[in-house]
XYZ file of C-alpha atoms in Angstrom:
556
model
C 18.068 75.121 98.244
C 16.483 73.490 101.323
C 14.290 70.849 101.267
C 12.547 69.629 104.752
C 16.190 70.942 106.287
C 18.082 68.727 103.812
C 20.626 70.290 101.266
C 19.681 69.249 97.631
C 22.135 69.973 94.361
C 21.511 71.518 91.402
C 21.841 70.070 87.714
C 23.274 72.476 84.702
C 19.770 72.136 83.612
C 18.150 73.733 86.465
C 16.591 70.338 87.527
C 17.399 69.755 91.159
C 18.409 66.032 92.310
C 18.382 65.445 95.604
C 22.426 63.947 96.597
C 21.559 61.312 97.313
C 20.572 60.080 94.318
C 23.722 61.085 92.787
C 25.778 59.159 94.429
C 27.225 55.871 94.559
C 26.030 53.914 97.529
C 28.238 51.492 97.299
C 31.438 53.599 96.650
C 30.454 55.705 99.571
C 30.013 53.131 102.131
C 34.021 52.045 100.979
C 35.221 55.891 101.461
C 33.402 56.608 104.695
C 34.866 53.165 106.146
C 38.485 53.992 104.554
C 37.867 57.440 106.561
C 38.632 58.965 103.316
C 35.401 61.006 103.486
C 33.516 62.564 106.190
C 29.577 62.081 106.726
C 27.976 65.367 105.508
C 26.656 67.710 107.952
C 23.332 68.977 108.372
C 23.029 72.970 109.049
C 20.895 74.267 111.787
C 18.688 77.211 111.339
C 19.334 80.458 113.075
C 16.402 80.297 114.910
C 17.741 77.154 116.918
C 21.343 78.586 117.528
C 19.513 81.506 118.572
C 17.278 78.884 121.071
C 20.570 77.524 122.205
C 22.237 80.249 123.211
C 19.537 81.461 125.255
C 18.730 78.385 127.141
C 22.600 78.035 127.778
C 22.824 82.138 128.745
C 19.702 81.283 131.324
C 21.334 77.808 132.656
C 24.394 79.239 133.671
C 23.064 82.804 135.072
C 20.424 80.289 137.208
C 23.312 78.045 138.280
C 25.274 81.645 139.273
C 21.991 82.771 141.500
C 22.054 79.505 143.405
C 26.115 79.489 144.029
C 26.047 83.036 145.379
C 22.976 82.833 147.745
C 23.479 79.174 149.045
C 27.812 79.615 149.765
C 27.594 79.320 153.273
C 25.673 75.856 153.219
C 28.763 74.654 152.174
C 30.666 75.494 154.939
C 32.037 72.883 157.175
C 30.298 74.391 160.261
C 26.903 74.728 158.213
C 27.179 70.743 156.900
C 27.941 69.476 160.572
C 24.600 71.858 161.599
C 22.918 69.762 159.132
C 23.832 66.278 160.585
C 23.420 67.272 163.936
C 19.781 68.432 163.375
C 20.546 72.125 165.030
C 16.870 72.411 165.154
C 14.684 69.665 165.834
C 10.874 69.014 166.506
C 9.530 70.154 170.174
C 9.118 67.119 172.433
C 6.527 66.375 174.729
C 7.806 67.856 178.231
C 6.905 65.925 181.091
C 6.048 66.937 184.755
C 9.455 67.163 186.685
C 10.485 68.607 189.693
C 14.586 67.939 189.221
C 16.578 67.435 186.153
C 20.366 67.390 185.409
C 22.224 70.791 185.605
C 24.190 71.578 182.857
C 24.912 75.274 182.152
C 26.892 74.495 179.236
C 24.147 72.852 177.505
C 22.577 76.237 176.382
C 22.648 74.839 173.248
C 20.107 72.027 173.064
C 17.999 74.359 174.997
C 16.184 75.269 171.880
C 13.294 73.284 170.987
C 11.535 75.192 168.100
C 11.856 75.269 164.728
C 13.539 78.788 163.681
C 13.132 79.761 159.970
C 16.626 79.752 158.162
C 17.449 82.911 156.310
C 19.020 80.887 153.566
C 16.055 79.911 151.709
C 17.452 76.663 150.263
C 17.589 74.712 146.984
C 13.645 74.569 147.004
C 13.212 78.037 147.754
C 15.215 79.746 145.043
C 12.805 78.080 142.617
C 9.508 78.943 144.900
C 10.871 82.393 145.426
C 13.009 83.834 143.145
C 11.930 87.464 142.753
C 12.671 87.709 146.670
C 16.276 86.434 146.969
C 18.220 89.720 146.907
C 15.988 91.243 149.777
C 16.987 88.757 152.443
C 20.457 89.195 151.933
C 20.540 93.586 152.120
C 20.139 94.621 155.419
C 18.362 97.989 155.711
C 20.489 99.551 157.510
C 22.054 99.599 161.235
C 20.505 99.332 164.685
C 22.333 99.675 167.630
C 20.751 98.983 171.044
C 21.513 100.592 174.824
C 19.819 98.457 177.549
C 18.828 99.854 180.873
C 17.984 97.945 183.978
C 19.291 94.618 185.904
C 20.514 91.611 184.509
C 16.897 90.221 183.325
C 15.421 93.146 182.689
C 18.140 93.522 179.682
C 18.167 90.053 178.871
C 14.871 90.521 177.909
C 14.804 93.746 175.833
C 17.854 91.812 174.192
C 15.628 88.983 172.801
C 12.868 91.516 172.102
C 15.850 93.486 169.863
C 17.115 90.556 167.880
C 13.369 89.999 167.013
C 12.646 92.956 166.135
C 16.172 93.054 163.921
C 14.891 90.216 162.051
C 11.519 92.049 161.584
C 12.982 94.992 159.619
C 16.100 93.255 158.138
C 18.721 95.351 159.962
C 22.345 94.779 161.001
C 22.609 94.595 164.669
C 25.481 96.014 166.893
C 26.333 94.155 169.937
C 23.766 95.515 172.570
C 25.146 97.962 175.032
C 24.576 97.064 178.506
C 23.280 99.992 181.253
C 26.595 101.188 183.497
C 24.437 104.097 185.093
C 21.680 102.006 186.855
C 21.261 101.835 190.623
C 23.698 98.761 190.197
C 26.374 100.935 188.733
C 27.895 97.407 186.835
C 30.926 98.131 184.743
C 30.632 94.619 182.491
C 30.004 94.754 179.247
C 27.867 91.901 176.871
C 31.159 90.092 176.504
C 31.783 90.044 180.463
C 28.370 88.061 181.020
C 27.420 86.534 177.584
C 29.451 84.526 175.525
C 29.474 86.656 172.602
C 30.883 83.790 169.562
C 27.595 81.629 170.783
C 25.990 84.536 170.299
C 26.412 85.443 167.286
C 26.814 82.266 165.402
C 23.416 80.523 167.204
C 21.817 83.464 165.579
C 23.536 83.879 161.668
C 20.842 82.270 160.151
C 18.401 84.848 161.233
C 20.078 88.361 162.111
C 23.133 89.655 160.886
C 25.132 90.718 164.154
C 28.501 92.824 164.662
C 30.832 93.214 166.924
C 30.840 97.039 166.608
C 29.839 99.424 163.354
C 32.258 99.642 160.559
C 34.870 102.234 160.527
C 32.482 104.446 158.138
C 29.352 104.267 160.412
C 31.237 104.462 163.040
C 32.669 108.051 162.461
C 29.123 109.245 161.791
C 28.596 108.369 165.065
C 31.011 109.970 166.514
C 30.248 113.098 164.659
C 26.096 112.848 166.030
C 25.261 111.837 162.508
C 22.135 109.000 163.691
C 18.820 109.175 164.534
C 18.148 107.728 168.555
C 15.007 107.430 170.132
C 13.002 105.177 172.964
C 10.899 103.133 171.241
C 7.107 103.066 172.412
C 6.481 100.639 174.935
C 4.409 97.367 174.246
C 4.349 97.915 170.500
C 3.859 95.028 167.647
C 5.774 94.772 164.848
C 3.542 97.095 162.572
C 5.036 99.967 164.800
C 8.549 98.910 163.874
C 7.303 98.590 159.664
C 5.970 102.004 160.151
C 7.761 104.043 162.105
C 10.995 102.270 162.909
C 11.992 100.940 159.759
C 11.907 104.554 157.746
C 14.010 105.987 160.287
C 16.535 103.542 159.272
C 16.615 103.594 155.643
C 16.839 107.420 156.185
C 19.570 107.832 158.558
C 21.032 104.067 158.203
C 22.014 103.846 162.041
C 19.304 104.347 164.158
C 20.144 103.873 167.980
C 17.236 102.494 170.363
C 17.990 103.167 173.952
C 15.819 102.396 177.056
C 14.767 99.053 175.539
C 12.659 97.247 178.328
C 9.308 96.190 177.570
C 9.102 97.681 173.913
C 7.318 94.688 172.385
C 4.185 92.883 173.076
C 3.367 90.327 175.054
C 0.834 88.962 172.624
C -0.581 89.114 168.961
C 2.653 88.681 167.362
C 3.579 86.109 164.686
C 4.474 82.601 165.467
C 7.648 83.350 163.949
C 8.786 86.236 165.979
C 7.381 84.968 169.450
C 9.654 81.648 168.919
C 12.926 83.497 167.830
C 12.348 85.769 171.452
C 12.350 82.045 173.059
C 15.416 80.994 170.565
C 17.609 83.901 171.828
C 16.374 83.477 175.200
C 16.726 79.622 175.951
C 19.349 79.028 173.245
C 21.643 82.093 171.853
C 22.219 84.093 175.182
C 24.514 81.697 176.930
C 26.619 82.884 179.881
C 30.523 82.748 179.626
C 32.464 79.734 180.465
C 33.788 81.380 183.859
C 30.208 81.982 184.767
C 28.893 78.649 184.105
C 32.150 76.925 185.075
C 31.362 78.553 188.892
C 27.362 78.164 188.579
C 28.049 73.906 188.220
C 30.488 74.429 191.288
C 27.486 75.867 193.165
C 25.108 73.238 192.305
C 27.429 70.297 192.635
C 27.820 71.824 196.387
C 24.187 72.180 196.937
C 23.383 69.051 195.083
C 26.181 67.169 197.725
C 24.105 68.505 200.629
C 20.753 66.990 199.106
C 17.642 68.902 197.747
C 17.979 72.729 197.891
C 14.945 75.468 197.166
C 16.369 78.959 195.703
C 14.228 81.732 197.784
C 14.844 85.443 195.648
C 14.083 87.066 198.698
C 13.882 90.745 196.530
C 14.230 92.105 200.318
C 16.631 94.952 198.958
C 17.273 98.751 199.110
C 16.653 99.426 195.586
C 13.644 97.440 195.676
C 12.411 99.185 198.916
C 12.921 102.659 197.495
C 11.616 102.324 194.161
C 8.497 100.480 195.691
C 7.479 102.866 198.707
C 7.518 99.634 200.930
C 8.733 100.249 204.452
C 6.548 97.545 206.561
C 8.772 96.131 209.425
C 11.459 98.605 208.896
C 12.755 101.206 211.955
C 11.734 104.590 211.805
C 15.881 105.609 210.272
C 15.166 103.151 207.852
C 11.404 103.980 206.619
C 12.547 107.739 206.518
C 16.036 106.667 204.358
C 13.712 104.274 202.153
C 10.814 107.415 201.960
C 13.437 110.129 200.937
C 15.485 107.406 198.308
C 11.926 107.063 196.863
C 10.687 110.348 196.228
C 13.712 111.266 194.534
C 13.923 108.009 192.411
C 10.245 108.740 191.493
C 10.619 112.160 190.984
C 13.414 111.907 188.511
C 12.115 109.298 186.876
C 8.466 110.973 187.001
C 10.188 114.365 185.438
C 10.571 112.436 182.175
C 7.421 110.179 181.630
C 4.795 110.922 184.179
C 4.506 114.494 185.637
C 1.691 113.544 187.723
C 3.351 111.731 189.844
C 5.378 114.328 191.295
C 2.538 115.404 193.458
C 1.767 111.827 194.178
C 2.194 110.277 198.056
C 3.432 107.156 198.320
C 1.447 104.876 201.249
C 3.405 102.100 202.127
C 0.685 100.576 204.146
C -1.709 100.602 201.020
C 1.003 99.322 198.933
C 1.147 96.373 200.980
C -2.452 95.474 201.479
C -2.712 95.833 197.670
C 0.331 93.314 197.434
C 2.738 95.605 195.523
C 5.417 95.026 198.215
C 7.913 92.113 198.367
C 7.293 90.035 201.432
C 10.217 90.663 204.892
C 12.653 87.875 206.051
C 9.811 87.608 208.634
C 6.566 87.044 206.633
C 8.551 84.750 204.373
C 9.601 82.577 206.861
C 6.162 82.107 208.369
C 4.955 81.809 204.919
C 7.415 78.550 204.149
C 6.652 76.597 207.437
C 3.241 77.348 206.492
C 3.657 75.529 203.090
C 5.145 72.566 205.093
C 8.880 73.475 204.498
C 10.921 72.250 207.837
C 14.043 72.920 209.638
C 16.055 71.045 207.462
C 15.373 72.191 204.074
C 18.090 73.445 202.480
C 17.317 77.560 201.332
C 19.237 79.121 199.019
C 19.041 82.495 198.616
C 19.419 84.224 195.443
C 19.331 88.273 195.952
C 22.106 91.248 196.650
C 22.640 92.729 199.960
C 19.467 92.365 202.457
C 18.266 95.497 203.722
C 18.285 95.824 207.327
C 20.790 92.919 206.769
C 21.361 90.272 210.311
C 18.638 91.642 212.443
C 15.639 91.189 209.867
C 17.271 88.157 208.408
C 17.392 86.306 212.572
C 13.800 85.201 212.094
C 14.717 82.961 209.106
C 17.735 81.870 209.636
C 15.976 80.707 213.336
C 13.601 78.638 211.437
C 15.374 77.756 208.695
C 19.453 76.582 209.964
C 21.015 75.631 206.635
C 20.485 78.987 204.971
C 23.044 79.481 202.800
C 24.343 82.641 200.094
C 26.898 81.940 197.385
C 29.648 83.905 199.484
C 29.427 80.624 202.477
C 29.582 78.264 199.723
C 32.504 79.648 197.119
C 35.533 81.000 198.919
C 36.491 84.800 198.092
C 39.401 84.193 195.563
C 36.465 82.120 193.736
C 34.119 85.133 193.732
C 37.043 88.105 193.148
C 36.534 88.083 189.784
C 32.582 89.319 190.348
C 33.419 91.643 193.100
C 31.245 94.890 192.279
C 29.969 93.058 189.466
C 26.210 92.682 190.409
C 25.224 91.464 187.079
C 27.214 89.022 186.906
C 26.656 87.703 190.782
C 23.017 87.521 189.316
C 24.008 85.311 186.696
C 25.020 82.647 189.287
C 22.112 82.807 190.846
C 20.501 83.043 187.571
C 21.964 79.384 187.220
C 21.435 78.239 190.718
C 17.760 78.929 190.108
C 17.212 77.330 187.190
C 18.676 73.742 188.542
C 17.049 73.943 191.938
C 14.152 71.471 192.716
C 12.012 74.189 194.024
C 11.941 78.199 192.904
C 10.384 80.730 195.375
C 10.294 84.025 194.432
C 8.715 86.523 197.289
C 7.940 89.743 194.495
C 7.483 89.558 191.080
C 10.459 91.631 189.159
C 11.963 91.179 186.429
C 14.783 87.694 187.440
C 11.428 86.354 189.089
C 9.449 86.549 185.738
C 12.093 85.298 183.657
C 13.385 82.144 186.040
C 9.378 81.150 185.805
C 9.591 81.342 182.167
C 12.729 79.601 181.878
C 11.827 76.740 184.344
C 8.408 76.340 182.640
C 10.399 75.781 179.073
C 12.682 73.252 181.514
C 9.967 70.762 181.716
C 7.575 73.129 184.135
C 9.615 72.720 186.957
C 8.169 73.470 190.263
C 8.168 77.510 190.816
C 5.508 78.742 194.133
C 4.101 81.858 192.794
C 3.082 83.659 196.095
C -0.207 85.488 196.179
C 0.707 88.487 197.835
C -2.430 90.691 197.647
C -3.956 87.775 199.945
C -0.683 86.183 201.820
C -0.732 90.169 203.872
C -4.399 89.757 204.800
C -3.732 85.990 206.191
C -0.777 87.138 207.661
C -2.705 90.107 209.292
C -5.212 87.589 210.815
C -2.193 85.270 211.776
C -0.482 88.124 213.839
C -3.953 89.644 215.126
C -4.761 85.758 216.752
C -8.135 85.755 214.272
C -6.532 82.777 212.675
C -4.914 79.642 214.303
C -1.743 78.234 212.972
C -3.661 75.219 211.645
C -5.591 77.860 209.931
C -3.645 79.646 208.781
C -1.259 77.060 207.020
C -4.354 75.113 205.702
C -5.156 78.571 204.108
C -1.891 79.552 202.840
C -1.376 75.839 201.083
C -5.050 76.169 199.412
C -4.055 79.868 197.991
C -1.228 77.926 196.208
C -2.703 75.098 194.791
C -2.763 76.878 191.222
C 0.299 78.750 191.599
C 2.904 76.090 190.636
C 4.461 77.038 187.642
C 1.917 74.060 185.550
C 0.728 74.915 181.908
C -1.126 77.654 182.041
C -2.443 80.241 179.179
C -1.149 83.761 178.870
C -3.397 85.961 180.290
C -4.543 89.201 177.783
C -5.908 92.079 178.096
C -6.477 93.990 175.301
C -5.350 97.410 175.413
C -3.515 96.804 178.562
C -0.531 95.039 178.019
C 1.046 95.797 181.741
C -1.581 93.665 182.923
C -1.538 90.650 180.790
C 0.858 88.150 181.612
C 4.806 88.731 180.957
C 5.890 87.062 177.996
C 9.060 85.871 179.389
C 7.631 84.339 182.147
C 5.234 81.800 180.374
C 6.408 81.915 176.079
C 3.379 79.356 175.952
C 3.880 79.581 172.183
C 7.333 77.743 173.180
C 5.776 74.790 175.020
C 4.038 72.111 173.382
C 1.926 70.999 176.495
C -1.082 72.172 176.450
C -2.426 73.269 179.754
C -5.277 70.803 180.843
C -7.661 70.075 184.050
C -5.143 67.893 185.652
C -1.991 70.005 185.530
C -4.032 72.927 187.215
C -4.633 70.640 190.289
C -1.929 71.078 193.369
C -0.039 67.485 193.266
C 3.675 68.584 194.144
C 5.037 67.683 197.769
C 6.009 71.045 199.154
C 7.803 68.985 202.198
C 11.378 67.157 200.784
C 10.646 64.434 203.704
């Protein structure tokens, strides 16, 4: 019988004593230090064995959770992450018109602060419905670039956002062979693929290639592949992306350029664009290795500016720009274009096929890149003299020595990457144009001043990736009103004094400073390029005194 949880006894006479009472105090105290006799114990109730079991059943299954999701924290390369504060607080950038070159420092590029997909100790406990969703990927994307160098750089950062977005698995991106450019290298020829991947485990899954299963459905047609629609936010992706997925598990996205927005995306997904961008995509050693050799030349001869003199036959064609070109040469360029435009009109706009394409127009309007000849006028105008140093970052000029003879008679110390490298240096790159654009890619980036004379895609992204440098010096050239000065120039309405006066004014605003997007709703191909100011990247905000023209264009 219990009593208040202690056991009592029972007398022959029914009368219960408690034990107590019953025994011998004394005598007990003697047999319990003798160790004769043990103390008695008290039972517990069912209903606490019952409360133990539970509470130890829910302990260990909780201490299970946190083991499996939080195993690669205690890697070695995830604890030295930690001490080395992978991801620290944006600093204040500062005006600068030089800084150190350092290709291989790709990795302190990275300013921002990237959500982790490990959710950490605090967030099991926050979150713990939502643990087994970050770790299953929906299924597989794979990803076929098309364009130059920077035009797939791009859609690669756009992809591994847009991974993240839908929680998918994403193949190495495939890099366009079939372009104008005809390059042969694949992503491991240009990028370095380890950096790659491991800058970016903590917020997209990446492989190498698909697994051996996924891969023979492949081969047998068994995926769904599309073009995504152009300029698109991420509810496009949720909607229409994401089911394709989770109903065929590999979905292939080819013809990748432009295929998310400039604006109105999360903070989170704009900063991951700059974190794959400034951080994950870094070049391979070899490319770096000869981009420092390049510098350190340049750097030896003093201060250098990197002109991207887009002057080229591809450019040309796809354009309709034939100003200052012979009458061979305009009718090449004329015939190149209509069938450039008239393939690529057969697939997206059929109108166009009828359309006539005025070179004259196209200038005025400023949708031509400036000739070796305006540009050269254009830099003494800005105050450049005969001794600055002018690098020039672009393929094959078209209409090569004779319409190159008006800079190179202004400007002596013109130089290419072929006078400064020797030809067993560059073998390696021979009929590799996107990798020749990577060294300029790099030459750009460290030079003290960045002139680009059209605005394509390397000319967008350099900007962007000089303004997340510290907002180095980068002369955005008005065309639209550079042709009608020039115009006046040539047609003596303008002096020289003039004219230069006029050209520098044009340029005040145009220096690369902190500036705001631009946005137009419902036009995206008007609003600023994303890549070439990630303003949600930069902590300066852009203010009266940056918009003001106080750079030196002279190096005297």
């Amino acid at each position: 019988m219990l009593k208040g949880g202690i056991p009592s006894h029972s007398t022959s006479n029914g009368k219960s004593k408690e034990w107590w009472q019953e025994v011998d105090l004394k005598s007990l105290a003697g047999q319990l230090k003798a160790g004769k006799v043990k103390p008695p114990m008290l039972p517990r109730s069912r209903m606490q064995v019952w409360f133990i079991r539970a509470s130890t059943s829910i302990f260990l299954w909780t201490c299970l959770i946190q083991l499996t999701t939080l195993k690669d924290i205690w890697q070695p390369q995830m604890l030295r992450s930690c001490f080395e504060q992978i991801h620290p607080p944006l600093p204040v950038r500062s005006q600068s018109t030089t800084s150190p070159y350092s290709p291989s420092s790709g990795g302190n590029l990275w300013k921002g602060a990237i959500a982790s997909r490990s959710p950490g100790i605090l967030g099991l406990f926050s979150h713990p419905v939502s643990l087994v969703g970050l770790y299953k990927s929906n299924g597989f994307l794979m990803v076929s670039c098309n364009g130059g160098l920077n035009q797939m750089r791009a859609a690669i950062c756009d992809m591994v956002a847009i991974s993240k977005h839908m929680n998918v698995t994403l193949v190495l991106p495939e890099l366009d062979k079939t372009s104008f450019w005809a390059d042969p290298s694949d992503f491991g020829d240009i990028f370095d693929v380890d950096h790659f991947i491991s800058s970016l485990k903590d917020d997209v899954h990446i492989v190498r290639e698909l697994p051996e299963e996924y891969a023979r459905m492949v081969a047998e047609g068994n995926y769904f592949g599309l073009p995504p629609v152009s300029w698109s936010n991420q509810t496009y992706y949720s909607n229409q992306i994401l089911p394709l997925v989770q109903k065929y598990e590999v979905v292939r996205l080819n013809k990748t350029d432009s295929r998310l927005a400039n604006n109105g995306l999360p903070l989170a997904m704009q900063k991951l664009r700059c974190h794959v961008n400034y951080h994950a995509l870094r070049f391979t050693p070899r490319i770096e290795e000869l981009g420092r050799r390049l510098v350190q030349i340049l750097r030896g001869r003093g201060p250098f500016l990197v002109l991207h003199l887009r002057y080229e036959m591809d450019m040309l064609a796809f354009s309709g720009c034939t100003h200052g070109c012979t009458d061979e040469e305009a009718d090449q360029l004329t015939k190149m274009s209509y069938l450039r435009h008239k393939v690529f009109c057969r697939y997206a706009y059929p109108w166009w096929k009828e359309k006539v394409i005025l070179s004259d127009q196209k200038r005025k309007d400023g949708f031509c890149p400036l000739t070796p000849e305006e540009t050269a006028l254009i830099l003494r105008a800005l105050g450049y003299d005969r001794d600055t140093q002018i690098y020039i970052a672009a393929g094959e000029i078209y209409g090569s020595d004779r319409r190159m003879a008006a800079l190179h008679a202004a400007f002596p110390n013109v130089v290419r990457k072929e006078m400064l490298l020797s030809k067993e240096e560059l073998r390696p790159f021979v009929n590799r144009s996107s990798q020749m654009a990577s060294l300029d890619y790099l030459v750009s980036l460290a030079s003290d001043v960045f002139i680009p004379t059209y605005d394509g895609n390397m000319a967008k992204v350099v900007e962007g990736h000089r303004r997340y440098l510290g907002f180095r010096t980068t002369i955005l050239l008005d065309r639209k009103r550079l042709v009608e000065l020039l115009d006046a120039y040539e047609s003596k309405q303008l002096q020289w004094d003039e004219f230069s006066l006029a050209v520098r004014q044009v340029h005040e605003g145009r220096m690369g400073s902190p500036l705001k997007r631009r946005v137009v709703p419902g036009r995206p191909k008007e609003e600023d390029y994303f890549y070439s100011n990630p303003q949600e990247c930069l902590c300066d905000e852009p203010s009266p005194s940056s918009r003001t023209y106080s750079r030196n264009f002279s190096f005297k």
